[in-house]
Amino acid sequence: MYRQGDVLMMALEESEVPAHFLEAPGEPRDGRGRLVLALGEVTGHAHAVRGPGRLLREAGPFGPMLLHLPEGGRVVHEEHAAIALPKGWFRVVRQREYAPGAVRIVAD
Amino acid sequence: MQYVNTWRAVVAATGRADRGAAEDGVRLAYRAAGLTEPERIIWADSPRAAVEVVEKLTEAGRSVREEVRTRPWAEERRRVYDELGPAGWSALWSATGAQLWETTAALAERIRAGVVSELATRPEDESGIRLVLLDAVLGQHDAAWLAAFDGRGDRLTGLAEVARNAGWWWPYEHAVVIVERPEALHRDEAGRLDRGDGPALAYPDGFALYAWRGMPVPAEFLDGLASLTPDRIRAEENAELRRVMLEYYGYDRYLTESGAEPVHRDETGILWRIAMAGDEDVVMVEVVNSTPEPDGTHRTYWLRVPPRTRTAKEGVAWTFGLDGEAYAPVRQT
């Protein structure tokens, strides 16, 4: 389990990954060739991974998002130190905050 | 992804419309739909003003929104779906439109609600105004679906041109009413309307929306924020406004001045609880940012967690959807 700011990355065994994700095409990379795990709407600061890998996303504000890094990788962000991830699968979770009657995502 | 960022900028664009380019886009959209170009194009300074103009239009003919916007969009969607298949379509949408959908749809709905509340002096007027709003093409706020089709054909070029250059518009057989873009748009990192010292969204004629982290607030409420006191916060009966006051005032300051005591402390942070008369307790975890600021200090921040939370770790774990025992990062920055 690794955390960079408001994003948590939890290692998963390949056997835990839903079958339809194993061969699914990943999200396209951004203009700078990165896999963007979370993007700040205003600053444009992003939690992002360069290098080989795939990001798989299902609709919904909290994911789930799955990240596959066959050779490991680094998660970078403009305001946080980089995080090195070992090779494998990760579930990516965005931090949320409690609000009476609702739940809001955290924007750091 | 490049397209998404371009369209993300379109959603957030403020300042005067490029009227010539927008009008060219309107005419192109009419021609592409097989319609005669509109005889009149009338500009309005806000969606509220546009609704008033639409209500007074004479000899404009029927709404052609279906032909100009909805049908070409639906046909493009069908074409792309057939080309890509269900999985391919879903991947395209999640990489493009889905990224913009939630925040933009919420913004458009806030504008609609603002127009209705300002124009409907009696409750029975509301449905009439909502019907006029239904005829609108959302221009820059149609960015989510325009992003999905960008680069895949020229069928929607006219619609995209209007969206890049202006705000909402109402297409009728003989006339079009089209709106300027907002003068100001302030949102937080999550894309929600957010401003503590003025309107979060403002159009040139003064039509404006006030909001704090997405929550609608009255304009005069913001004026009172600068002079808040803990007593004033405690006395506020509206729980949502009280929450805004607490956020504005600063949980840390409030905790200090109200003499609150920490409830629990562990390696993840500190848990605080403030009892609120007639409302659920405010429970927060105080956590320290792992990455130092440029000056070497560590920023402290507060996250509100459910009132049932008993330990700091349980609170932090909840913010990531986990049980207390499951939360154990080996490294964090």
XYZ file of C-alpha atoms in Angstrom:
441
model
C 0.000 0.000 0.000
C 1.460 3.338 -1.120
C 0.119 6.826 -0.754
C 0.858 10.028 -2.577
C -1.229 12.888 -1.235
C -4.883 12.162 -1.869
C -4.247 9.008 -3.905
C -3.766 5.548 -2.415
C -2.337 2.640 -4.405
C -3.001 -0.849 -3.073
C -1.094 -3.807 -4.474
C -3.289 -6.607 -5.809
C -2.480 -10.189 -6.716
C -3.097 -10.824 -10.403
C -5.627 -13.463 -9.333
C -7.676 -10.710 -7.618
C -7.948 -8.667 -10.811
C -11.324 -9.068 -12.494
C -10.865 -11.144 -15.668
C -12.274 -8.468 -17.987
C -9.479 -6.113 -16.955
C -6.611 -8.477 -17.750
C -6.733 -7.943 -21.504
C -8.697 -4.686 -21.647
C -7.112 -1.801 -23.527
C -5.902 0.876 -21.141
C -6.790 4.530 -20.934
C -5.012 6.717 -23.453
C -2.043 8.673 -22.102
C -2.130 12.422 -21.770
C -0.360 14.852 -24.116
C 2.880 14.298 -22.185
C 2.704 10.516 -22.522
C 1.667 9.922 -18.902
C -0.964 7.744 -17.257
C -2.937 10.216 -15.158
C -4.288 8.739 -11.912
C -5.875 11.988 -10.729
C -5.867 15.475 -12.181
C -6.415 18.751 -10.344
C -9.104 20.614 -12.258
C -7.648 24.065 -11.673
C -3.883 23.752 -11.204
C -3.561 20.910 -13.707
C -1.265 19.174 -11.218
C -1.491 15.438 -11.716
C -0.639 12.206 -9.959
C 0.836 10.435 -12.973
C 3.008 7.539 -14.115
C 5.455 7.535 -16.986
C 6.868 4.406 -18.577
C 5.272 1.092 -19.475
C 1.920 0.242 -17.966
C -1.836 0.528 -18.298
C -4.518 2.362 -16.408
C -8.015 0.862 -16.447
C -10.955 2.840 -15.299
C -14.616 2.219 -14.735
C -17.119 5.029 -14.564
C -17.900 6.571 -11.205
C -16.291 9.237 -9.080
C -14.319 6.828 -6.874
C -13.255 4.361 -9.478
C -12.344 1.645 -9.234
C -9.207 2.361 -11.171
C -6.669 -0.357 -11.723
C -3.044 0.250 -12.588
C -0.861 -2.426 -14.159
C 2.884 -1.846 -14.091
C 4.629 -4.856 -15.713
C 8.046 -3.418 -14.871
C 7.226 -1.265 -11.865
C 7.175 2.519 -12.104
C 7.166 5.897 -10.417
C 4.187 8.018 -9.485
C 5.031 11.701 -9.752
C 3.202 14.872 -8.720
C 4.156 18.541 -8.821
C 3.822 18.928 -5.043
C 4.645 15.498 -3.634
C 7.787 13.412 -3.632
C 7.726 10.621 -6.233
C 6.633 7.151 -5.122
C 8.341 4.064 -6.531
C 5.979 1.161 -7.138
C 7.086 -2.455 -7.606
C 5.851 -4.335 -10.649
C 2.333 -5.706 -10.541
C -1.292 -4.613 -10.226
C -2.639 -1.817 -8.033
C -6.043 -0.564 -7.108
C -5.998 3.219 -7.152
C -8.300 5.024 -4.699
C -8.933 8.743 -4.462
C -9.311 10.204 -0.993
C -12.757 11.369 0.057
C -14.146 13.503 2.817
C -17.305 13.143 4.841
C -20.026 15.728 4.466
C -23.388 15.214 6.151
C -25.652 13.598 3.592
C -22.912 13.353 0.965
C -19.343 12.341 0.360
C -16.916 14.629 -1.412
C -13.623 13.859 -3.059
C -10.599 15.570 -1.627
C -8.661 17.864 -3.891
C -5.096 18.448 -2.743
C -6.434 12.919 -23.988
C -5.215 16.042 -25.819
C -8.789 16.610 -26.892
C -10.016 16.321 -23.312
C -7.639 19.030 -22.170
C -8.657 21.323 -25.016
C -12.310 20.839 -24.120
C -11.573 21.187 -20.426
C -10.286 24.660 -21.291
C -13.444 25.370 -23.323
C -15.614 24.596 -20.277
C -13.580 27.018 -18.162
C -13.304 29.760 -20.799
C -14.393 33.231 -19.705
C -14.378 36.608 -21.370
C -16.081 38.029 -24.401
C -17.366 35.680 -27.060
C -15.863 35.745 -30.524
C -19.192 36.679 -32.024
C -18.149 36.333 -35.656
C -16.749 32.839 -35.142
C -19.728 31.769 -33.054
C -22.211 33.032 -35.644
C -20.298 31.232 -38.414
C -20.568 28.077 -36.292
C -24.310 28.572 -35.879
C -24.819 28.943 -39.643
C -22.648 25.918 -40.338
C -24.662 23.849 -37.851
C -27.902 24.855 -39.587
C -26.540 23.969 -43.033
C -25.180 20.644 -41.750
C -28.660 19.872 -40.428
C -30.174 20.634 -43.851
C -31.867 23.805 -42.603
C -31.929 27.324 -43.980
C -29.599 29.622 -42.061
C -31.383 31.669 -39.357
C -32.426 35.182 -40.411
C -31.641 36.762 -37.048
C -28.951 36.117 -34.455
C -29.597 37.922 -31.183
C -26.955 38.171 -28.453
C -27.734 38.138 -24.743
C -25.411 38.783 -21.807
C -26.419 35.798 -19.670
C -28.600 32.693 -19.770
C -31.109 34.596 -17.621
C -31.257 37.436 -20.144
C -31.503 34.914 -22.988
C -34.553 33.243 -21.442
C -36.234 36.639 -21.278
C -35.359 37.320 -24.919
C -36.651 33.881 -25.972
C -39.924 34.453 -24.132
C -40.513 37.643 -26.119
C -39.399 36.306 -29.520
C -41.925 36.720 -32.290
C -41.979 34.916 -35.610
C -38.995 32.817 -34.649
C -40.640 29.552 -35.672
C -40.316 26.296 -33.776
C -37.263 25.093 -31.876
C -34.834 23.235 -34.144
C -32.638 21.970 -31.329
C -33.497 18.401 -32.270
C -32.286 18.805 -35.875
C -29.319 21.062 -35.121
C -27.913 19.378 -32.060
C -29.554 16.195 -30.828
C -29.967 14.234 -34.056
C -26.447 14.845 -35.446
C -25.040 13.973 -32.047
C -27.074 10.764 -31.803
C -26.115 9.747 -35.332
C -22.445 10.393 -34.683
C -22.705 8.360 -31.524
C -24.295 5.498 -33.445
C -21.659 5.678 -36.181
C -18.729 5.708 -33.755
C -20.332 2.989 -31.629
C -20.749 0.740 -34.683
C -17.161 1.406 -35.669
C -15.638 0.769 -32.233
C -18.023 -1.766 -30.699
C -19.406 -1.603 -27.163
C -16.047 -1.957 -25.408
C -14.336 0.498 -27.731
C -17.122 3.043 -27.306
C -17.018 2.684 -23.576
C -13.237 3.119 -23.570
C -13.518 6.217 -25.774
C -16.187 7.771 -23.565
C -14.303 7.052 -20.369
C -11.150 8.612 -21.822
C -12.941 11.722 -23.095
C -16.463 12.790 -22.205
C -16.643 10.997 -18.877
C -13.719 13.049 -17.595
C -15.660 16.256 -18.081
C -19.211 15.077 -17.641
C -19.813 15.290 -13.938
C -18.428 18.742 -13.229
C -19.870 20.257 -16.403
C -23.323 18.742 -15.951
C -23.350 20.006 -12.361
C -22.359 23.487 -13.521
C -25.088 23.571 -16.183
C -27.670 22.433 -13.646
C -26.581 25.160 -11.229
C -27.016 27.745 -13.963
C -30.493 26.403 -14.777
C -31.472 26.494 -11.113
C -30.119 30.042 -10.811
C -32.086 31.224 -13.843
C -35.282 29.612 -12.564
C -34.927 31.049 -9.091
C -34.294 34.567 -10.386
C -36.992 34.636 -13.054
C -39.790 32.698 -11.382
C -41.451 35.197 -9.109
C -44.310 32.744 -8.509
C -43.943 28.949 -8.214
C -46.316 28.452 -11.152
C -43.855 30.274 -13.454
C -41.127 27.696 -12.891
C -42.210 25.071 -15.382
C -42.482 27.621 -18.195
C -38.930 28.797 -17.579
C -37.653 25.231 -17.357
C -39.302 24.527 -20.728
C -37.432 27.421 -22.316
C -34.196 26.125 -20.754
C -34.860 22.725 -22.326
C -34.532 24.299 -25.771
C -30.981 25.472 -25.100
C -27.873 24.073 -26.713
C -25.222 24.378 -24.027
C -22.314 25.691 -26.116
C -19.151 25.559 -24.014
C -20.970 23.354 -21.495
C -21.555 20.689 -24.148
C -17.805 20.063 -24.032
C -18.056 16.533 -22.623
C -19.732 14.987 -25.632
C -17.979 17.251 -28.122
C -14.679 15.951 -26.680
C -15.759 12.376 -27.384
C -16.346 13.074 -31.082
C -13.474 15.485 -31.673
C -11.211 14.326 -34.503
C -13.680 11.680 -35.703
C -15.530 13.517 -38.443
C -16.791 16.952 -39.460
C -20.492 16.482 -38.831
C -20.374 18.401 -35.537
C -17.927 21.115 -36.599
C -20.530 23.896 -36.435
C -21.623 22.934 -32.920
C -17.998 22.709 -31.828
C -17.259 26.155 -33.287
C -20.067 27.735 -31.311
C -18.934 25.924 -28.156
C -15.373 27.186 -28.544
C -16.495 30.769 -28.971
C -19.659 31.398 -26.967
C -22.025 30.224 -24.265
C -25.502 28.727 -24.455
C -27.715 29.210 -27.516
C -31.301 28.696 -28.556
C -31.870 27.626 -32.164
C -35.264 28.361 -33.741
C -36.303 28.142 -37.374
C -35.814 31.842 -38.102
C -33.869 33.158 -35.126
C -31.068 32.205 -32.777
C -30.506 33.626 -29.312
C -26.930 33.217 -28.176
C -25.238 34.043 -24.881
C -21.906 35.591 -23.980
C -19.507 33.535 -21.896
C -19.191 34.271 -18.179
C -16.856 37.056 -17.104
C -15.677 35.078 -14.119
C -15.600 31.421 -13.169
C -13.965 30.254 -9.960
C -13.769 26.564 -9.153
C -11.834 24.468 -6.675
C -9.469 21.654 -7.549
C -12.376 19.238 -7.823
C -14.097 21.488 -10.377
C -16.860 22.720 -8.062
C -17.957 26.364 -7.986
C -16.001 27.942 -5.160
C -15.282 31.480 -4.063
C -15.277 33.092 -0.646
C -15.218 36.769 -1.590
C -17.510 37.234 -4.554
C -19.515 35.391 -7.195
C -18.097 32.035 -8.284
C -19.757 32.504 -11.674
C -20.658 35.885 -13.118
C -22.004 36.998 -16.491
C -21.549 40.499 -17.934
C -25.085 41.621 -17.020
C -24.684 40.749 -13.357
C -26.328 37.316 -13.380
C -24.183 35.425 -10.864
C -23.958 32.324 -8.718
C -22.350 32.231 -5.301
C -20.917 29.001 -3.942
C -18.443 27.632 -1.477
C -16.825 24.354 -2.525
C -19.814 23.651 -4.712
C -22.456 24.485 -2.146
C -24.816 27.293 -3.205
C -24.776 30.158 -0.714
C -26.554 33.529 -0.701
C -24.393 36.492 -1.766
C -24.900 38.274 1.549
C -23.740 35.177 3.425
C -20.252 35.592 1.963
C -20.099 39.183 3.225
C -20.442 37.902 6.785
C -17.616 35.365 6.522
C -14.849 37.870 7.180
C -16.248 38.797 10.594
C -17.084 35.292 11.874
C -16.728 34.323 15.507
C -17.038 30.881 17.128
C -20.280 32.069 18.771
C -21.716 33.147 15.437
C -20.827 29.727 13.993
C -22.424 27.880 16.880
C -25.547 30.028 16.570
C -26.076 29.322 12.856
C -29.076 27.020 12.582
C -28.590 25.901 8.987
C -26.184 22.966 9.227
C -24.846 23.408 5.700
C -24.116 27.086 6.127
C -22.481 26.295 9.458
C -20.234 23.822 7.687
C -19.215 26.501 5.194
C -18.530 28.876 8.085
C -16.354 26.268 9.782
C -14.386 25.629 6.623
C -13.920 29.324 5.990
C -13.016 30.134 9.571
C -10.590 27.239 9.672
C -11.100 24.084 11.702
C -7.772 24.624 13.443
C -8.691 28.122 14.560
C -12.128 27.020 15.623
C -10.718 24.074 17.544
C -8.280 26.334 19.380
C -10.762 29.075 20.173
C -13.588 26.786 21.179
C -11.322 24.840 23.515
C -11.935 21.498 21.800
C -9.865 18.563 23.039
C -8.390 15.874 20.828
C -10.253 12.575 21.157
C -7.547 10.234 19.957
C -4.007 10.339 18.677
C -1.955 7.719 16.802
C 0.689 7.430 14.104
C -1.694 8.567 11.361
C -2.855 11.788 13.023
C -5.184 13.299 15.618
C -8.940 12.846 15.883
C -11.033 15.846 16.977
C -14.700 16.060 17.863
C -16.858 19.157 18.168
C -20.347 18.738 19.589
C -22.969 20.683 17.683
C -26.301 21.489 19.293
C -29.151 19.946 17.342
C -26.852 18.391 14.762
C -24.428 15.515 14.414
C -20.949 16.069 15.830
C -18.222 17.381 13.578
C -15.476 14.753 13.670
C -12.186 15.409 11.919
C -8.796 13.851 11.493
C -5.855 16.190 11.604
C -3.095 14.832 9.421
C 0.305 16.123 8.444
C 1.328 16.210 4.804
C 4.251 13.819 4.343
C 5.987 15.920 1.726
C 7.576 19.055 3.202
C 6.705 22.469 1.824
C 9.505 24.395 0.054
C 10.389 26.055 3.382
C 10.817 22.684 5.083
C 7.640 22.802 7.181
C 4.900 20.195 6.887
C 1.413 21.370 6.080
C -1.322 20.205 8.427
C -4.808 19.649 7.108
C -8.166 18.488 8.362
C -10.508 15.991 6.804
C -14.036 15.524 8.040
C -14.980 11.888 8.697
C -18.209 10.167 9.781
C -19.305 10.934 13.358
C -19.019 7.267 14.388
C -15.217 7.352 13.894
C -13.323 6.399 17.083
C -9.626 6.618 16.180
C -7.475 8.765 13.927
C -6.379 5.740 11.947
C -9.957 4.617 11.454
C -10.717 8.113 10.159
C -7.838 8.239 7.683
C -8.674 4.703 6.519
C -12.297 5.772 5.952
C -11.171 8.570 3.630
C -9.822 5.845 1.349
C -12.800 3.538 1.776
C -10.949 1.123 4.072
C -11.350 -0.330 7.569
C -8.887 0.875 10.176
C -7.007 -2.434 10.245
C -6.616 -2.520 6.448
C -4.921 0.878 6.210
C -1.135 0.477 6.313
C 0.861 2.375 3.683
C 4.473 1.220 3.439
C 5.441 4.548 1.972
C 3.697 7.900 1.685
C 4.609 11.314 0.334
